[in-house]
Coordinates of C-alpha atoms in Angstrom, one line a residue:
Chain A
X1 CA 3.0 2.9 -40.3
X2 CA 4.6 -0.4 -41.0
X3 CA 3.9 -2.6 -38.2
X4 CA 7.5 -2.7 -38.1
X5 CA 10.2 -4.6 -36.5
X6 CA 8.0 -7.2 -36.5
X7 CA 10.5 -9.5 -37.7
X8 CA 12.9 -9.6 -35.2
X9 CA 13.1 -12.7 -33.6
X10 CA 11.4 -13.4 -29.8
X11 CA 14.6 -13.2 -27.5
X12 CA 14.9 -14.8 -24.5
X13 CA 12.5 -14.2 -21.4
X14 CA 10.6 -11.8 -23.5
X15 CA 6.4 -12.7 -24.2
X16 CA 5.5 -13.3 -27.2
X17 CA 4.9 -9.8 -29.1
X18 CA 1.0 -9.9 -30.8
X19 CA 3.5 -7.4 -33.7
X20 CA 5.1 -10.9 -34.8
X21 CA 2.0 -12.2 -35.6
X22 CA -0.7 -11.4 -38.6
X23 CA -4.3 -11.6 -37.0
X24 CA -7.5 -10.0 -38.3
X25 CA -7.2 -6.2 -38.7
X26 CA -10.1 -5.7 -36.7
X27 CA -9.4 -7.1 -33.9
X28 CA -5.8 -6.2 -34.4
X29 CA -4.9 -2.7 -32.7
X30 CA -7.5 -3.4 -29.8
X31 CA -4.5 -6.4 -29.4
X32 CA -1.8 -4.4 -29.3
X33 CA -3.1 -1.7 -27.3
X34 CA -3.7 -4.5 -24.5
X35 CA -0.2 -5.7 -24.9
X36 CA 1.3 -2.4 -24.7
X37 CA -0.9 -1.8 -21.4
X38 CA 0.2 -5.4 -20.3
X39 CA 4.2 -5.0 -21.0
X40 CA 3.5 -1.4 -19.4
X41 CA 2.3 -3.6 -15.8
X42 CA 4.7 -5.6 -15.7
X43 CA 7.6 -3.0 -16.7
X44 CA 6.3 -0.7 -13.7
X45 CA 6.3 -3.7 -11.3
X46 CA 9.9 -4.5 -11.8
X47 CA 11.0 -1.0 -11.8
X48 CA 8.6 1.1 -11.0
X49 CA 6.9 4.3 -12.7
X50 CA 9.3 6.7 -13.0
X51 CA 12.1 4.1 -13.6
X52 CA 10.3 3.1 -16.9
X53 CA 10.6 4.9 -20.3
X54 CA 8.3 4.7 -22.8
X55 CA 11.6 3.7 -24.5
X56 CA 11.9 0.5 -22.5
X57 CA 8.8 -0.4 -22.9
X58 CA 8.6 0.2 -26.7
X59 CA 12.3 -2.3 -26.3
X60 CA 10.7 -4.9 -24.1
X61 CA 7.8 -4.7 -27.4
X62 CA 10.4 -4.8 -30.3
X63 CA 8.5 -1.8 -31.6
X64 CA 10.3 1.7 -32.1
X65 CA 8.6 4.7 -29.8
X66 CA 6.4 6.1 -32.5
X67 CA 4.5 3.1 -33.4
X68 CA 3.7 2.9 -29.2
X69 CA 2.1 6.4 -29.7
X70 CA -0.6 4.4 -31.9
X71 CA -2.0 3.0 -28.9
X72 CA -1.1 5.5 -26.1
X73 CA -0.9 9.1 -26.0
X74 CA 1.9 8.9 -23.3
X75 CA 3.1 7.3 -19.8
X76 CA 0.2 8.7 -17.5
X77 CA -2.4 7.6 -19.9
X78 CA -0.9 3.5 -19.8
X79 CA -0.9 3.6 -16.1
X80 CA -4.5 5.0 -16.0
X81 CA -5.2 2.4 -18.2
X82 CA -3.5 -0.1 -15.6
X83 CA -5.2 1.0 -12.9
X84 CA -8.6 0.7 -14.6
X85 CA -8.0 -2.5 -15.8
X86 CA -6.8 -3.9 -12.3
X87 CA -10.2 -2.3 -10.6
X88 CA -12.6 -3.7 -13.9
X89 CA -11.2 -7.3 -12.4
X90 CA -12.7 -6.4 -9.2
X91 CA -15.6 -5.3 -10.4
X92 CA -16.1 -8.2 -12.6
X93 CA -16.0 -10.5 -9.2
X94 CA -18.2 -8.1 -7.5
X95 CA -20.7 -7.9 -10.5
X96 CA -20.8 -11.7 -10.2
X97 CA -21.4 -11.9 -6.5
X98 CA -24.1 -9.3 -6.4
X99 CA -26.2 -11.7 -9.1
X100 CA -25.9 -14.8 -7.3
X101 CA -28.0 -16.4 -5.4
X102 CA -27.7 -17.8 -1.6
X103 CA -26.4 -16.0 2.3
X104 CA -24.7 -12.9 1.6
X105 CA -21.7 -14.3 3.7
X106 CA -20.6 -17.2 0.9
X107 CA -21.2 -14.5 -1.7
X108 CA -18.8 -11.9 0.0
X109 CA -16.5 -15.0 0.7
X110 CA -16.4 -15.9 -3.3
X111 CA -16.0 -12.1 -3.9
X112 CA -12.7 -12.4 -1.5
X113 CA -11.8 -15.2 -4.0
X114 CA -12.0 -13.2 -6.9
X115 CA -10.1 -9.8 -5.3
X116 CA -7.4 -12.4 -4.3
X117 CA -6.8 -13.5 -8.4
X118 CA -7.1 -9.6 -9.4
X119 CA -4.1 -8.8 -6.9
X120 CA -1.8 -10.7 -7.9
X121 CA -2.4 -10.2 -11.1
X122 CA -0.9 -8.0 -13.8
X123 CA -2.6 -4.9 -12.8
X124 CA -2.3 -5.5 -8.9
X125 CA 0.9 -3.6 -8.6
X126 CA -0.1 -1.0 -10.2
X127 CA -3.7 -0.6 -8.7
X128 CA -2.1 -0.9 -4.8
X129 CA 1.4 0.4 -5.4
X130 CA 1.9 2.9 -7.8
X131 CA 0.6 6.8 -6.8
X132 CA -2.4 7.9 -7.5
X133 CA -0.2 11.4 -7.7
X134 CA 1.7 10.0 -11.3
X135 CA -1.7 10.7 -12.7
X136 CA -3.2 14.2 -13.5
X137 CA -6.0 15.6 -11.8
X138 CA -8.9 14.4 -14.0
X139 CA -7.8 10.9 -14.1
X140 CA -6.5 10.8 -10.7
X141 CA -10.3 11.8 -9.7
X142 CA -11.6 8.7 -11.9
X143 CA -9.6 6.5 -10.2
X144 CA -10.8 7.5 -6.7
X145 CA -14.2 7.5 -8.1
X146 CA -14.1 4.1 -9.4
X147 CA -12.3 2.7 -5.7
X148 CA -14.6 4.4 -4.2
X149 CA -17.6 2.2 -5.8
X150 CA -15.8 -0.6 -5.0
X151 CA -15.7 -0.1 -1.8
X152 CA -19.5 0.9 -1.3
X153 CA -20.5 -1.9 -3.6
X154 CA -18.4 -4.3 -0.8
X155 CA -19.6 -2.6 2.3
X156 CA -23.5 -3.5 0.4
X157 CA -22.6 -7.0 0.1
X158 CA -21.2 -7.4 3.7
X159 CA -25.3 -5.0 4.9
X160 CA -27.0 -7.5 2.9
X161 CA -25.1 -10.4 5.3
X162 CA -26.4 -8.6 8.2
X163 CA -30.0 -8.2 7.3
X164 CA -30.2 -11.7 6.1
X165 CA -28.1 -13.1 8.9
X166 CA -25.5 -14.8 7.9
X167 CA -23.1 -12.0 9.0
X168 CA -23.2 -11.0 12.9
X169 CA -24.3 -7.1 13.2
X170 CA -20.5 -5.3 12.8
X171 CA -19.3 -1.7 12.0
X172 CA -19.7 -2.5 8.1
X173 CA -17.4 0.0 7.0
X174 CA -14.5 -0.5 9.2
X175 CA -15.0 -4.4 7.9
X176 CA -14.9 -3.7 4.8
X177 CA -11.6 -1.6 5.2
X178 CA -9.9 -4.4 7.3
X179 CA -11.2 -6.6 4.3
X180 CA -9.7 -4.9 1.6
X181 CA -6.7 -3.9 3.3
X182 CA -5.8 -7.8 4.0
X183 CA -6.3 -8.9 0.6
X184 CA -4.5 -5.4 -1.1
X185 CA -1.3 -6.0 1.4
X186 CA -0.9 -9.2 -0.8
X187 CA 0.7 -6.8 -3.4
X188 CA 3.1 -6.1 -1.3
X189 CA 4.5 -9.9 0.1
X190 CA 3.0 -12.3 -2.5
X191 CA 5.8 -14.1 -4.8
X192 CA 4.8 -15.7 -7.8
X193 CA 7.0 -18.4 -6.6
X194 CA 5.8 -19.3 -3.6
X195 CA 3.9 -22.4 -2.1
X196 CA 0.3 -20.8 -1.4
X197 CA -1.4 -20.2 -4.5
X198 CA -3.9 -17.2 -4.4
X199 CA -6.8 -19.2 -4.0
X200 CA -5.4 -21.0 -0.7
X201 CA -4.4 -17.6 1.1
X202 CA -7.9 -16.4 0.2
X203 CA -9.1 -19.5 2.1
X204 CA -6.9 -19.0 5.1
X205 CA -8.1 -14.9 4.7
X206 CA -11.8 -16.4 4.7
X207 CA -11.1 -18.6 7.8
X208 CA -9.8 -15.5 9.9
X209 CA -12.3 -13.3 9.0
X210 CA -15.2 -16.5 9.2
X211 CA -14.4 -17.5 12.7
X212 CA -12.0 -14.7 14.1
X213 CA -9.0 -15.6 16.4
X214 CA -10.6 -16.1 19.5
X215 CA -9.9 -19.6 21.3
X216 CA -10.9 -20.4 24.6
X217 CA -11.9 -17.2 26.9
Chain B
X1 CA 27.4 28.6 10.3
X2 CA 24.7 30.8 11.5
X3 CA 21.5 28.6 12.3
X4 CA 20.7 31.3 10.7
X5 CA 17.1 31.9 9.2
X6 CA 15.9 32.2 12.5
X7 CA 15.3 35.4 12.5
X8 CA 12.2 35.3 10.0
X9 CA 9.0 35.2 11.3
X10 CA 6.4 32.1 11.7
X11 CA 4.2 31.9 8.6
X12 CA 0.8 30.7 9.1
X13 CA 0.4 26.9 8.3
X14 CA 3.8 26.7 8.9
X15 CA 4.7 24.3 12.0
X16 CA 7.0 26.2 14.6
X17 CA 11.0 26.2 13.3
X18 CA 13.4 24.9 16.1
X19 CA 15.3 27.0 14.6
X20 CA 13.4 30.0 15.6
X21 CA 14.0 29.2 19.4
X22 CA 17.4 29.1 21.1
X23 CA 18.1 25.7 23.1
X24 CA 20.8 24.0 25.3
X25 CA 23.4 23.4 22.6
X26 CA 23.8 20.1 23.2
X27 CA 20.4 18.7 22.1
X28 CA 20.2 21.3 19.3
X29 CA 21.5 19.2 16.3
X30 CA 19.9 15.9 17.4
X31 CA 16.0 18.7 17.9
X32 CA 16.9 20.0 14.9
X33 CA 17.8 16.5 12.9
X34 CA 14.5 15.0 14.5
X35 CA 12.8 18.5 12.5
X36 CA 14.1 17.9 9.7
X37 CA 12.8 14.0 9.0
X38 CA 9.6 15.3 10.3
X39 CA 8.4 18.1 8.2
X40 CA 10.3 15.7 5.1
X41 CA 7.9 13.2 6.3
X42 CA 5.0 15.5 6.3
X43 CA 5.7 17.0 3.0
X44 CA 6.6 13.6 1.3
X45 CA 2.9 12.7 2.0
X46 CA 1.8 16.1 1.1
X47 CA 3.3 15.8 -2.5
X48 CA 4.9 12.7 -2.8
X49 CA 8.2 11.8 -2.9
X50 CA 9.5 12.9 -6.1
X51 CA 7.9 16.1 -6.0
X52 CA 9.5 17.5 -3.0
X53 CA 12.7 18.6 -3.5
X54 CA 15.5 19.7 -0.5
X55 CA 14.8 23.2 -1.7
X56 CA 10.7 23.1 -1.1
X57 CA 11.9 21.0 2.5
X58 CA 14.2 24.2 3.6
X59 CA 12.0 26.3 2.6
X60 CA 9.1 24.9 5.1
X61 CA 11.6 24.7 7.5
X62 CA 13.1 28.3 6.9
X63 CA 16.4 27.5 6.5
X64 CA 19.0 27.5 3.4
X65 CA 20.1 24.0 1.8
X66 CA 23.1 24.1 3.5
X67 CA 22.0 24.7 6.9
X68 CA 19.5 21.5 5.7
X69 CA 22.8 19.5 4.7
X70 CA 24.8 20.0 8.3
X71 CA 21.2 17.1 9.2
X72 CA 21.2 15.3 6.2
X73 CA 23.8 14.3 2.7
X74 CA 20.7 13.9 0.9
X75 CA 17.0 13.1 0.1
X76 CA 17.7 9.3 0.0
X77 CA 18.7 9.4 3.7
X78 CA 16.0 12.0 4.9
X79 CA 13.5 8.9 3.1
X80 CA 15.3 6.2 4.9
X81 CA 15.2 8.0 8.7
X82 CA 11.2 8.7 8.3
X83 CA 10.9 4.7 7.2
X84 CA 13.3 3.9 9.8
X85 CA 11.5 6.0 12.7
X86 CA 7.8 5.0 11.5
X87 CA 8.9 1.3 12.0
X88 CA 10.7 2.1 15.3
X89 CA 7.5 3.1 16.4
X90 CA 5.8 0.0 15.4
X91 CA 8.6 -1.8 17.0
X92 CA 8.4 0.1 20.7
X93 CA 5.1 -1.3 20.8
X94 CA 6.0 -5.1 19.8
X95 CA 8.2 -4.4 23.0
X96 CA 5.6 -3.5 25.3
X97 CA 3.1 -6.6 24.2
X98 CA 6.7 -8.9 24.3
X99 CA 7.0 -7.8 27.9
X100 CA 3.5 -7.5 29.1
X101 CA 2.0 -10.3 31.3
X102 CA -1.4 -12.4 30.2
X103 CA -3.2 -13.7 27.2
X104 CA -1.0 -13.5 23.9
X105 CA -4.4 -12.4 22.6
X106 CA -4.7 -9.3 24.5
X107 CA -1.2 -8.8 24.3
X108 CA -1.7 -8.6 20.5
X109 CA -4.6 -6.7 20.4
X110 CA -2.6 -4.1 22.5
X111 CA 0.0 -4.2 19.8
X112 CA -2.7 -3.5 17.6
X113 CA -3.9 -0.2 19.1
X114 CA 0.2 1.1 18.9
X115 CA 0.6 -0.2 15.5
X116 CA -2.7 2.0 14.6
X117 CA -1.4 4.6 16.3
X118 CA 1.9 4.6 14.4
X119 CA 0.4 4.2 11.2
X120 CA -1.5 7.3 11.4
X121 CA 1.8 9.2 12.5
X122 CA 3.7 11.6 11.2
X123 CA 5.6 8.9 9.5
X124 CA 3.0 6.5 8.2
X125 CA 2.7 7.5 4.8
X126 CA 6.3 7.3 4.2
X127 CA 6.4 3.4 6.1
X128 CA 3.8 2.8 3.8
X129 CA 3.5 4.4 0.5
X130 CA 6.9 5.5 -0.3
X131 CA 8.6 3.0 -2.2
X132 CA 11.5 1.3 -0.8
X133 CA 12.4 1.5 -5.2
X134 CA 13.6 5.5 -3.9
X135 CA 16.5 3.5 -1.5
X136 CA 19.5 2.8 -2.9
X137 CA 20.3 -1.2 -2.5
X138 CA 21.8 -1.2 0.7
X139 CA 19.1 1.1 2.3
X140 CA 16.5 -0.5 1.1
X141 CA 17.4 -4.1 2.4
X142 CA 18.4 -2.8 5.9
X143 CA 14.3 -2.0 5.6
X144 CA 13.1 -5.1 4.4
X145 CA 15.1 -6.5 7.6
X146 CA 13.3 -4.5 9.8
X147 CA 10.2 -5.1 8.1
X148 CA 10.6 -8.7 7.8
X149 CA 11.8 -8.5 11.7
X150 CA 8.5 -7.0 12.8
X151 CA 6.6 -9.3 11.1
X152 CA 8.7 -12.4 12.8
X153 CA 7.8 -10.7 16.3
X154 CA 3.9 -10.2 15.3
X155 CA 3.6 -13.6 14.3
X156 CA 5.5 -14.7 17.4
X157 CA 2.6 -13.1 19.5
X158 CA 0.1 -15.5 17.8
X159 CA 2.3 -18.2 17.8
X160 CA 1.9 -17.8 21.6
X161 CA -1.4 -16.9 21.4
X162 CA -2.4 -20.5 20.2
X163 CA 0.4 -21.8 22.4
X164 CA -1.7 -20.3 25.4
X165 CA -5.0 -21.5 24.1
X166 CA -6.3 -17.7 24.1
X167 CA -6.4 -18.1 20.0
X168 CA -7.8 -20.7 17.9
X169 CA -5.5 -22.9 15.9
X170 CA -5.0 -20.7 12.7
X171 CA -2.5 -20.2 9.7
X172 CA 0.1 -17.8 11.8
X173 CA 1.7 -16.4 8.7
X174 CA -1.3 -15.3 6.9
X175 CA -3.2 -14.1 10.0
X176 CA -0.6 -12.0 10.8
X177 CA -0.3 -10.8 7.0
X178 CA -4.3 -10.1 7.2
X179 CA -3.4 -8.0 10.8
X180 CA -0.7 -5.9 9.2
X181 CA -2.8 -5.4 6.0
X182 CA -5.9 -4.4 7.6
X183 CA -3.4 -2.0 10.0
X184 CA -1.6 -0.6 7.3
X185 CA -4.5 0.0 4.6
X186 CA -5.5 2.7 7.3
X187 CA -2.2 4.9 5.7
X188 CA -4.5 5.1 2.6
X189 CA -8.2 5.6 3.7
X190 CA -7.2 7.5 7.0
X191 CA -7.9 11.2 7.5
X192 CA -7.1 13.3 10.3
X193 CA -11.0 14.9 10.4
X194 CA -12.3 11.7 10.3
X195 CA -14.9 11.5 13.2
X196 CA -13.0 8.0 14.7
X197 CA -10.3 8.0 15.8
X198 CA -7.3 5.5 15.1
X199 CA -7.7 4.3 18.9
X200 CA -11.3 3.5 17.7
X201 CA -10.7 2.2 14.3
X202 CA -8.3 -0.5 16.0
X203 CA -11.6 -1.7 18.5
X204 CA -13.3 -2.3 15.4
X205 CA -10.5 -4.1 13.9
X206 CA -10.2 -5.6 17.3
X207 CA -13.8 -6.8 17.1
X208 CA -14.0 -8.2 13.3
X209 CA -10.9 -10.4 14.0
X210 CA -11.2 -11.7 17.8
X211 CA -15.3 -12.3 16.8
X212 CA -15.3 -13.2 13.3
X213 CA -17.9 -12.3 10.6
X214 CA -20.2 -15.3 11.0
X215 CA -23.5 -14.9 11.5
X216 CA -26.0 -17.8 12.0
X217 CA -25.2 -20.6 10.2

């Protein structure tokens, strides 16, 4: 399979294709793969699931349709993909605040740092926005599987605040669901373009949730 | 034309048909209009959008297609009413907290109990999960306008909560983003068996954001 229309040149607004360029063949199709799942994000954001063709996407590529089948047996399996790699970000913040040391509370905090990046990242659209129901049964049931350890690995952190303190005694679930549903409803307003960067709304998310609303009773 | 299917009998499962009963004229197409959005509304978050057609929606109601089309031209418009109605809901309860007398904070956390309530409603699912992407351009901005109004209104209440010295000095626009995300991330955890209830689910919002998480320091 020639890695084929390689040589056309990058147009305008397009990222740079890894097919342009020669790298090591070993590390070469686990690359491309990533790219396709990448281009695949973004292609869904802007026009959503059923909106995209694999013919786009092998266009926004400059690769023809058969050389995408390489690296993806078809549409469900890329969003699956996106999905899993959106909720692997999250885990990867979690897995870090679960080994440090120090009050629960900060550690949660930090992990509120890292969901914050993940949203807004190229998997966050997918992850909170496209349907669960665009996947099959099996995979659909992964998904839920893996949100669902996310969520229990959360409510954990925000039990191990309670018993050491540093969090006030508070329905842990429901917290946890308030928490995650502030920081996931970023999908749905946060521009690229505008003035607060993820890190600062996840400090003025932290300052809510720190010291609540109340003011003088 | 014959409202016609009436005649068959209730199925189990099946919600009752208005078209099954006979009514004062009059209020018959706006009852039967009103039907129509909500069993589309029900079925949209039974299947999803694009896997209900108008012939699976006639069918639950027991009715033809064209009885359905003397309601509705279409499937976009059917979508559009059960975003429009969720968020009229949401909006009838900005309208009581606007008017009410006291603290901005308790007026808010009112608000918060009626958005709850309307999230969980026979239109929440389409408010939140649908994709405004199924709207044609036109419909889908007059949404963002209500949408964007609400969110004006909400953040009006805190403005006037910190005005009133009944909440702390915060940042307005993300507090109210963190409200209407912990509020609407209930459309994807929330189940109808679920031992609380929303009215219950919103104390314990309530309580995390009025109270914050902070422990001892």
């Amino acid at each position: 399979m020639p890695a084929a229309s390689a040589k056309s040149r990058p147009r305008k607004g397009l990222r740079p294709s890894p097919w342009a360029a020669r790298r090591r063949p070993r590390h070469e199709h686990a690359l491309k793969r990533e790219a396709v799942i990448v281009a695949a994000a973004h292609a869904f954001r802007e026009r959503g699931y059923h909106n995209t063709s694999l013919d786009d996407l092998a266009a926004s590529l400059r690769v023809t349709k058969p050389t995408l089948y390489l690296y993806v047996p078809n549409k469900e399996a890329i969003l699956f993909e996106c999905f899993r790699a959106g909720l692997a970000q999250i885990q990867a913040s979690l897995d870090e605040s679960e080994r440090a040391e120090g009050a629960a509370r900060e550690r949660l905090f930090a992990f509120i740092r890292g969901y914050a990046a993940a949203i807004v990242g190229d998997f966050g659209w997918c992850m909170l926005r496209a349907e669960d129901q665009h996947l099959g049964a099996a995979m659909s049931r992964r998904i839920k599987l893996l949100k669902a350890g996310i969520d229990k690995r959360m409510r954990a952190l925000i039990e191990a605040g309670v018993a050491d303190g540093s969090i006030r005694p508070c329905d842990t679930r429901m917290t946890a669901f308030a928490l995650a549903g502030a920081l996931n409803w970023m999908g749905h307003w946060y521009r690229e373009d505008a003035t607060l960067k993820p890190h600062d709304i996840a400090e003025r998310f932290i300052d809510v949730f720190n010291r609540g609303l109340r003011g003088q009773d």
